[in-house]
Amino acid sequence: MLRIRLWDHSAVRQVLHVGTLGCLSSIASAIALEYFPMPYMFIAALFGGMTTLAALRATRPWAKAGFINVTVMIFVLAGAEAYFYEMYFAEEPPREVEYRLIGEPSGRNGVIESFDYHETLGYAYHKMPGFSEVTRHKGNLLYEVSYFLGDHGLRIGPPFNADPTVTPPCLLFFGDSFTFGEGVRDEETLPYRVGLRSNNRYQVYNFGFLGYGPHQMLAQVQHGLVKKAIRCTPRHAIYQALPSHVSRAAGLEAWDQAGPKYVVDKDGTLIARGHFNDEPQPGLHAALRRIHQRLPYDVKRSLEKSALYRGVLYMRRPIETADIALFTGIVNESRRILEKQYPGITFHILFWDFSHATDPIEIKTIEALSSTGIPLHLISSVLPDYSQHRERYILHPADGHPNMFAYDLLAKYISETIVMHP
């Protein structure tokens, strides 16, 4: 006997509704990931609303309980996302950054993905004539700047009054984005301003780059990258240091896993040990970083739009006394090699003591640097009102990089205190 089973039309409609709603939500999520400044908050609200509605309409206890649990989980993650965005990254809010070739309409977002792998330094940039950076915060444009590079991938310096009969004197600047001049035009960077204030008597070389630390400076000196780039007699070398350079030198930062690794031997000798990622680190956090690096670019870009994910990815262990000793040893070894290669050169440290002697790690770092005998210049002395009026000296409340006003004041100090008085 043939049986004809009738469709449960209400169940079919419910499945179609859920499927349609799921497709529309997925499309909305993709649009949010591409264009919204805080996409995961929108996605959480969207799917949290869906599961809440499903919980209210569910008739079976197990289904209702399941939807309620999923809803709670979604809103807990949304709360964590909001916390990381507003509190964890309060001092340096997440920004939407895009790097592109000069003249190109679009580019890439991550530091490592945007620049070239470098066997010695971990990463660098060598495509001429340079690259542009577009930075936004919560969808609002902060700045769009082009960085023009000269030979050896160094940011261009000011013109100088060269005497063709003698080898020109020069100034060497080392550091990270504060030295490179992230967010300001070529003529507004610290090295450029110092060159202008010295009446163009010196040829200026800017060896700084985004995210670098003292280990890149030492590698540049040790491996002949400085000697290859310059055609002059160096008179002064100025290393612009930040407290965060301690963790960078120890290989604790997620973006610099291929950077040059140095260790302090049992007898206190500083030894080069290849790269940070030559030996896989144990633990789940290290595994997350390795997996993240292997992901397709678009997947990484989408994941890093989550403040929660970025916070976990960029978390690191606390700074230890050994890290400060390593940092100090790297800086001191850079000074020693430069003095050996270029007799008569003076090496100076310009240190950004952001906490003004209130952070214990910063205090220990300053004490360690002072013990080397290297001339140490604290920002709290050069810009004494920096902590009270930080807004005067930075690009934007969401971007703490120095502005041209700050660089010009620092250039005035350096030209009057260091450059004009060998």
Short mmCIF file of C-alpha atoms in Angstrom, two decimals:
data_model
loop_
_atom_site.label_atom_id
_atom_site.label_comp_id
_atom_site.label_asym_id
_atom_site.label_seq_id
_atom_site.Cartn_x
_atom_site.Cartn_y
_atom_site.Cartn_z
CA MET A 1 0.00 0.00 0.00
CA LEU A 2 1.46 3.32 -1.09
CA ARG A 3 1.74 5.88 1.65
CA ILE A 4 1.96 9.58 0.89
CA ARG A 5 3.71 11.57 3.60
CA LEU A 6 2.47 15.11 3.88
CA TRP A 7 4.99 17.91 4.40
CA ASP A 8 4.93 19.85 7.63
CA HIS A 9 4.56 23.26 6.01
CA SER A 10 5.25 25.16 9.21
CA ALA A 11 8.57 23.34 9.68
CA VAL A 12 9.53 23.99 6.06
CA ARG A 13 8.77 27.69 6.44
CA GLN A 14 10.83 27.82 9.62
CA VAL A 15 13.82 26.20 7.91
CA LEU A 16 13.50 28.62 4.96
CA HIS A 17 13.28 31.58 7.32
CA VAL A 18 16.35 30.47 9.26
CA GLY A 19 18.28 29.78 6.06
CA THR A 20 17.37 33.13 4.53
CA LEU A 21 18.19 34.97 7.74
CA GLY A 22 21.51 33.12 7.98
CA CYS A 23 22.47 34.05 4.39
CA LEU A 24 21.54 37.70 4.92
CA SER A 25 23.48 37.78 8.20
CA SER A 26 26.54 36.27 6.53
CA ILE A 27 26.42 38.90 3.79
CA ALA A 28 26.00 41.67 6.37
CA SER A 29 28.94 40.25 8.35
CA ALA A 30 31.17 40.23 5.26
CA ILE A 31 30.27 43.86 4.57
CA ALA A 32 30.97 44.77 8.20
CA LEU A 33 34.38 43.06 8.12
CA GLU A 34 35.33 45.05 5.05
CA TYR A 35 34.01 48.49 5.92
CA PHE A 36 33.10 48.83 9.62
CA PRO A 37 35.72 50.11 12.14
CA MET A 38 34.44 47.72 14.89
CA PRO A 39 32.95 44.89 12.81
CA TYR A 40 32.81 42.21 15.47
CA MET A 41 30.55 44.28 17.72
CA PHE A 42 28.08 44.55 14.84
CA ILE A 43 28.40 40.83 14.05
CA ALA A 44 27.87 39.91 17.71
CA ALA A 45 24.75 42.09 17.90
CA LEU A 46 23.45 40.57 14.68
CA PHE A 47 23.92 36.91 15.61
CA GLY A 48 23.08 37.54 19.26
CA GLY A 49 19.75 38.97 18.16
CA MET A 50 19.15 35.94 15.94
CA THR A 51 19.83 33.41 18.70
CA THR A 52 17.75 35.42 21.18
CA LEU A 53 14.82 35.34 18.78
CA ALA A 54 15.35 31.63 18.20
CA ALA A 55 15.38 31.00 21.95
CA LEU A 56 12.10 32.85 22.37
CA ARG A 57 10.41 30.91 19.57
CA ALA A 58 11.81 27.47 20.43
CA THR A 59 9.20 25.07 21.80
CA ARG A 60 11.43 22.19 22.87
CA PRO A 61 13.34 22.66 26.16
CA TRP A 62 16.65 21.36 24.83
CA ALA A 63 16.51 23.71 21.82
CA LYS A 64 15.61 26.69 24.00
CA ALA A 65 18.47 25.89 26.40
CA GLY A 66 20.91 25.52 23.51
CA PHE A 67 19.96 28.88 21.97
CA ILE A 68 20.16 30.59 25.37
CA ASN A 69 23.66 29.21 25.97
CA VAL A 70 24.83 30.30 22.51
CA THR A 71 23.34 33.77 23.08
CA VAL A 72 25.11 34.14 26.40
CA MET A 73 28.40 33.06 24.82
CA ILE A 74 28.01 35.58 21.98
CA PHE A 75 27.34 38.48 24.34
CA VAL A 76 30.20 37.47 26.65
CA LEU A 77 32.54 37.60 23.64
CA ALA A 78 31.02 40.94 22.63
CA GLY A 79 31.71 42.27 26.12
CA ALA A 80 35.30 41.06 25.92
CA GLU A 81 35.64 42.69 22.49
CA ALA A 82 34.37 46.01 23.87
CA TYR A 83 36.71 45.75 26.88
CA PHE A 84 39.78 45.14 24.75
CA TYR A 85 38.86 47.93 22.34
CA GLU A 86 38.11 50.58 24.97
CA MET A 87 40.24 49.52 27.96
CA TYR A 88 43.07 47.14 27.01
CA PHE A 89 44.08 49.33 24.07
CA ALA A 90 43.13 52.59 25.77
CA GLU A 91 46.64 54.07 25.53
CA GLU A 92 47.00 53.10 21.88
CA PRO A 93 43.56 52.41 20.36
CA PRO A 94 43.39 50.02 17.41
CA ARG A 95 43.76 51.89 14.14
CA GLU A 96 42.94 50.83 10.62
CA VAL A 97 46.24 51.09 8.72
CA GLU A 98 46.87 50.45 5.05
CA TYR A 99 50.27 50.49 3.34
CA ARG A 100 50.46 50.85 -0.42
CA LEU A 101 53.01 51.58 -3.13
CA ILE A 102 53.17 55.26 -3.95
CA GLY A 103 50.69 55.88 -6.75
CA GLU A 104 48.78 52.64 -6.18
CA PRO A 105 45.06 52.84 -5.31
CA SER A 106 45.12 50.08 -2.69
CA GLY A 107 47.55 48.07 -0.62
CA ARG A 108 47.87 45.84 2.43
CA ASN A 109 47.38 46.27 6.13
CA GLY A 110 49.84 44.21 8.16
CA VAL A 111 53.45 45.27 8.76
CA ILE A 112 54.93 41.91 7.84
CA GLU A 113 52.65 41.34 4.83
CA SER A 114 53.28 44.82 3.49
CA PHE A 115 57.07 44.78 3.55
CA ASP A 116 59.81 42.49 2.30
CA TYR A 117 61.41 39.68 4.27
CA HIS A 118 65.01 40.59 5.12
CA GLU A 119 67.52 37.89 6.00
CA THR A 120 69.36 40.14 8.47
CA LEU A 121 66.68 42.46 9.88
CA GLY A 122 63.56 40.29 9.67
CA TYR A 123 61.70 42.71 7.42
CA ALA A 124 62.47 45.89 5.48
CA TYR A 125 61.26 47.87 2.49
CA HIS A 126 63.17 48.40 -0.76
CA LYS A 127 60.60 49.13 -3.48
CA MET A 128 61.26 52.51 -5.04
CA PRO A 129 60.29 55.28 -4.71
CA GLY A 130 58.66 54.32 -1.42
CA PHE A 131 55.23 53.69 0.07
CA SER A 132 52.18 55.47 1.42
CA GLU A 133 50.30 54.94 4.66
CA VAL A 134 46.60 55.61 5.19
CA THR A 135 45.56 55.54 8.86
CA ARG A 136 42.02 55.75 10.21
CA HIS A 137 40.45 55.51 13.65
CA LYS A 138 36.81 54.40 13.95
CA GLY A 139 36.46 55.07 10.25
CA ASN A 140 37.79 58.64 10.42
CA LEU A 141 40.93 59.51 8.44
CA LEU A 142 43.85 60.51 10.68
CA TYR A 143 46.46 60.98 7.97
CA GLU A 144 47.60 59.87 4.55
CA VAL A 145 51.34 60.25 4.10
CA SER A 146 53.85 59.18 1.46
CA TYR A 147 57.30 58.03 2.58
CA PHE A 148 59.97 58.52 -0.08
CA LEU A 149 63.01 56.28 0.19
CA GLY A 150 66.50 56.73 -1.17
CA ASP A 151 69.30 54.24 -1.66
CA HIS A 152 69.31 51.13 0.55
CA GLY A 153 65.67 51.70 1.52
CA LEU A 154 66.41 54.62 3.86
CA ARG A 155 63.99 57.51 4.21
CA ILE A 156 65.33 60.54 2.43
CA GLY A 157 67.19 63.25 4.34
CA PRO A 158 67.66 66.97 3.71
CA PRO A 159 70.10 68.41 1.15
CA PHE A 160 73.52 69.26 2.52
CA ASN A 161 76.31 71.62 1.55
CA ALA A 162 78.89 69.21 0.19
CA ASP A 163 82.52 70.14 -0.34
CA PRO A 164 83.68 68.03 -3.30
CA THR A 165 87.28 68.08 -2.06
CA VAL A 166 86.63 66.33 1.26
CA THR A 167 84.60 63.41 2.58
CA PRO A 168 81.45 64.97 4.07
CA PRO A 169 80.59 64.59 7.77
CA CYS A 170 77.32 62.87 8.57
CA LEU A 171 74.80 62.01 11.27
CA LEU A 172 73.40 58.51 11.79
CA PHE A 173 69.93 58.04 13.30
CA PHE A 174 68.65 54.68 14.57
CA GLY A 175 65.32 53.59 16.01
CA ASP A 176 61.77 52.68 15.12
CA SER A 177 58.77 54.60 13.75
CA PHE A 178 59.66 57.58 15.97
CA THR A 179 62.94 57.88 14.06
CA PHE A 180 61.52 56.89 10.68
CA GLY A 181 58.80 59.50 11.16
CA GLU A 182 55.51 57.60 10.91
CA GLY A 183 52.61 59.93 10.14
CA VAL A 184 54.69 62.95 9.05
CA ARG A 185 56.11 64.07 5.72
CA ASP A 186 59.75 63.53 4.78
CA GLU A 187 60.77 67.08 5.69
CA GLU A 188 59.05 66.83 9.10
CA THR A 189 61.00 63.84 10.51
CA LEU A 190 63.48 64.29 13.34
CA PRO A 191 66.60 63.43 11.27
CA TYR A 192 65.51 65.82 8.51
CA ARG A 193 64.84 68.66 10.99
CA VAL A 194 68.22 68.16 12.66
CA GLY A 195 69.91 68.35 9.26
CA LEU A 196 68.17 71.63 8.49
CA ARG A 197 68.95 73.11 11.91
CA SER A 198 72.65 72.28 11.48
CA ASN A 199 72.64 74.57 8.42
CA ASN A 200 72.94 71.53 6.13
CA ARG A 201 76.52 70.93 7.28
CA TYR A 202 75.89 67.20 7.70
CA GLN A 203 74.65 64.45 5.46
CA VAL A 204 71.83 62.73 7.36
CA TYR A 205 71.05 59.00 7.32
CA ASN A 206 67.81 57.66 8.79
CA PHE A 207 68.17 53.94 9.62
CA GLY A 208 64.92 53.82 11.59
CA PHE A 209 61.90 51.81 10.46
CA LEU A 210 58.44 50.82 11.67
CA GLY A 211 58.51 48.41 14.60
CA TYR A 212 62.31 48.13 14.83
CA GLY A 213 64.25 47.80 18.07
CA PRO A 214 67.91 47.97 19.15
CA HIS A 215 68.55 44.47 17.78
CA GLN A 216 67.93 45.76 14.26
CA MET A 217 70.34 48.64 14.94
CA LEU A 218 73.04 46.21 16.07
CA ALA A 219 72.42 43.95 13.06
CA GLN A 220 72.69 46.94 10.73
CA VAL A 221 76.05 47.81 12.28
CA GLN A 222 77.40 44.26 12.60
CA HIS A 223 76.49 43.07 9.12
CA GLY A 224 77.84 46.08 7.27
CA LEU A 225 74.48 47.57 6.27
CA VAL A 226 75.52 50.94 7.70
CA LYS A 227 78.93 50.88 6.06
CA LYS A 228 77.37 49.91 2.72
CA ALA A 229 74.81 52.75 2.87
CA ILE A 230 76.98 55.72 3.80
CA ARG A 231 79.64 57.69 1.94
CA CYS A 232 80.78 60.03 4.66
CA THR A 233 82.55 60.40 7.99
CA PRO A 234 80.05 59.82 10.83
CA ARG A 235 80.36 62.38 13.61
CA HIS A 236 77.35 61.49 15.73
CA ALA A 237 75.03 58.49 16.06
CA ILE A 238 71.68 59.04 17.80
CA TYR A 239 69.54 56.11 18.89
CA GLN A 240 65.95 57.05 19.75
CA ALA A 241 64.77 54.51 22.31
CA LEU A 242 61.35 53.67 23.73
CA PRO A 243 60.62 51.56 26.84
CA SER A 244 58.95 49.00 24.56
CA HIS A 245 62.31 48.35 22.88
CA VAL A 246 63.16 46.11 25.84
CA SER A 247 60.45 43.62 24.86
CA ARG A 248 61.31 43.94 21.16
CA ALA A 249 64.96 43.09 21.81
CA ALA A 250 63.82 39.99 23.71
CA GLY A 251 61.70 38.80 20.76
CA LEU A 252 58.39 39.13 22.62
CA GLU A 253 56.46 41.04 19.95
CA ALA A 254 54.22 39.26 17.45
CA TRP A 255 55.19 41.29 14.37
CA ASP A 256 58.95 40.72 14.68
CA GLN A 257 59.28 36.96 14.99
CA ALA A 258 61.88 36.83 12.18
CA GLY A 259 64.02 39.58 13.71
CA PRO A 260 67.70 39.13 14.68
CA LYS A 261 68.12 37.30 17.98
CA TYR A 262 70.80 38.07 20.56
CA VAL A 263 71.45 36.37 23.89
CA VAL A 264 73.73 37.08 26.83
CA ASP A 265 76.11 34.20 27.53
CA LYS A 266 76.98 32.98 31.04
CA ASP A 267 80.10 35.14 31.09
CA GLY A 268 78.10 38.22 30.04
CA THR A 269 79.12 38.11 26.38
CA LEU A 270 76.53 39.16 23.82
CA ILE A 271 76.06 36.48 21.14
CA ALA A 272 74.08 36.51 17.88
CA ARG A 273 71.76 33.48 17.64
CA GLY A 274 70.11 33.75 14.22
CA HIS A 275 66.45 34.77 14.32
CA PHE A 276 63.76 34.63 16.97
CA ASN A 277 61.76 32.03 15.05
CA ASP A 278 64.65 29.68 14.26
CA GLU A 279 63.57 27.54 17.21
CA PRO A 280 59.78 27.12 17.74
CA GLN A 281 58.74 28.33 21.18
CA PRO A 282 56.62 26.02 23.39
CA GLY A 283 53.12 26.79 24.57
CA LEU A 284 49.68 27.53 23.16
CA HIS A 285 50.34 31.24 22.71
CA ALA A 286 53.44 30.62 20.61
CA ALA A 287 51.47 28.06 18.60
CA LEU A 288 48.74 30.65 17.97
CA ARG A 289 51.33 33.07 16.59
CA ARG A 290 52.80 30.40 14.31
CA ILE A 291 49.37 29.42 13.02
CA HIS A 292 48.45 33.06 12.51
CA GLN A 293 51.52 33.66 10.35
CA ARG A 294 50.59 30.72 8.10
CA LEU A 295 47.03 31.87 7.51
CA PRO A 296 46.06 33.46 4.17
CA TYR A 297 46.44 37.23 4.20
CA ASP A 298 42.70 37.98 3.96
CA VAL A 299 41.96 35.67 6.89
CA LYS A 300 44.63 37.30 9.04
CA ARG A 301 43.36 40.75 8.10
CA SER A 302 39.81 39.84 9.11
CA LEU A 303 40.88 38.26 12.40
CA GLU A 304 43.06 41.21 13.38
CA LYS A 305 40.08 43.52 13.09
CA SER A 306 38.98 41.98 16.38
CA ALA A 307 40.42 43.83 19.37
CA LEU A 308 40.00 40.66 21.44
CA TYR A 309 41.96 38.56 18.94
CA ARG A 310 44.65 41.24 18.57
CA GLY A 311 44.93 41.52 22.32
CA VAL A 312 45.49 37.78 22.73
CA LEU A 313 47.86 37.64 19.74
CA TYR A 314 49.99 40.55 21.00
CA MET A 315 50.00 39.58 24.65
CA ARG A 316 53.44 38.86 26.05
CA ARG A 317 54.99 37.85 29.33
CA PRO A 318 56.09 40.58 31.80
CA ILE A 319 59.49 42.20 31.35
CA GLU A 320 62.24 40.61 33.44
CA THR A 321 65.58 41.89 34.71
CA ALA A 322 67.36 39.71 32.15
CA ASP A 323 65.45 41.44 29.34
CA ILE A 324 66.70 44.85 30.49
CA ALA A 325 70.27 43.50 30.67
CA LEU A 326 69.93 42.13 27.12
CA PHE A 327 68.54 45.43 25.84
CA THR A 328 71.34 47.39 27.48
CA GLY A 329 73.97 44.99 26.16
CA ILE A 330 72.66 45.34 22.60
CA VAL A 331 72.73 49.14 22.78
CA ASN A 332 76.20 49.17 24.31
CA GLU A 333 77.56 46.74 21.71
CA SER A 334 76.16 48.95 18.93
CA ARG A 335 78.01 51.90 20.44
CA ARG A 336 81.24 49.90 20.79
CA ILE A 337 81.26 48.72 17.16
CA LEU A 338 80.44 52.18 15.79
CA GLU A 339 83.23 53.74 17.85
CA LYS A 340 85.64 51.09 16.57
CA GLN A 341 84.60 51.51 12.93
CA TYR A 342 84.46 55.30 13.02
CA PRO A 343 86.99 56.80 15.45
CA GLY A 344 85.79 60.09 16.85
CA ILE A 345 82.08 59.34 16.54
CA THR A 346 79.87 60.08 19.55
CA PHE A 347 76.92 57.82 20.39
CA HIS A 348 73.86 59.28 22.14
CA ILE A 349 70.53 57.87 23.40
CA LEU A 350 67.33 59.88 23.23
CA PHE A 351 64.99 58.01 25.60
CA TRP A 352 61.22 58.48 25.71
CA ASP A 353 60.51 58.14 29.43
CA PHE A 354 56.75 58.29 29.03
CA SER A 355 55.95 57.61 32.70
CA HIS A 356 58.30 60.34 34.01
CA ALA A 357 59.90 58.09 36.65
CA THR A 358 56.72 56.35 37.80
CA ASP A 359 56.98 53.00 36.01
CA PRO A 360 59.37 50.54 37.74
CA ILE A 361 60.50 48.88 34.49
CA GLU A 362 61.19 52.25 32.90
CA ILE A 363 63.18 53.35 35.97
CA LYS A 364 65.31 50.17 35.86
CA THR A 365 65.88 50.61 32.13
CA ILE A 366 67.09 54.19 32.61
CA GLU A 367 69.39 53.08 35.43
CA ALA A 368 70.82 50.31 33.25
CA LEU A 369 71.43 52.66 30.33
CA SER A 370 73.02 55.25 32.62
CA SER A 371 75.46 52.63 33.92
CA THR A 372 76.94 52.20 30.43
CA GLY A 373 78.29 55.74 30.38
CA ILE A 374 76.53 56.48 27.10
CA PRO A 375 75.19 60.07 27.02
CA LEU A 376 71.49 59.71 27.86
CA HIS A 377 68.94 62.40 27.02
CA LEU A 378 65.50 61.99 28.58
CA ILE A 379 62.40 63.33 26.88
CA SER A 380 61.15 64.52 30.27
CA SER A 381 64.07 66.96 30.27
CA VAL A 382 63.73 68.01 26.63
CA LEU A 383 59.92 68.31 26.67
CA PRO A 384 59.20 68.86 30.39
CA ASP A 385 55.46 69.40 29.91
CA TYR A 386 54.97 66.32 27.73
CA SER A 387 53.05 64.32 30.34
CA GLN A 388 50.75 67.25 31.21
CA HIS A 389 50.13 68.36 27.62
CA ARG A 390 50.70 65.25 25.54
CA GLU A 391 48.15 66.41 22.97
CA ARG A 392 50.53 69.17 21.86
CA TYR A 393 53.19 66.72 20.78
CA ILE A 394 51.34 63.80 19.18
CA LEU A 395 49.53 63.26 15.89
CA HIS A 396 46.15 62.40 17.42
CA PRO A 397 44.71 61.05 20.71
CA ALA A 398 44.43 57.68 18.93
CA ASP A 399 48.00 57.86 17.56
CA GLY A 400 50.83 58.70 19.95
CA HIS A 401 53.52 59.19 17.31
CA PRO A 402 55.22 62.60 17.61
CA ASN A 403 54.08 65.41 15.34
CA MET A 404 56.23 67.96 13.52
CA PHE A 405 56.07 70.36 16.47
CA ALA A 406 57.62 67.73 18.77
CA TYR A 407 60.25 66.76 16.20
CA ASP A 408 61.23 70.38 15.65
CA LEU A 409 61.73 70.97 19.39
CA LEU A 410 63.78 67.76 19.64
CA ALA A 411 65.80 68.79 16.58
CA LYS A 412 66.53 72.16 18.19
CA TYR A 413 67.75 70.40 21.34
CA ILE A 414 69.92 67.91 19.41
CA SER A 415 71.44 70.55 17.16
CA GLU A 416 72.29 72.80 20.11
CA THR A 417 73.33 70.12 22.60
CA ILE A 418 74.92 67.38 20.48
CA VAL A 419 75.58 68.34 16.89
CA MET A 420 76.93 71.85 17.40
CA HIS A 421 79.12 70.72 20.29
CA PRO A 422 81.04 67.56 19.31
#
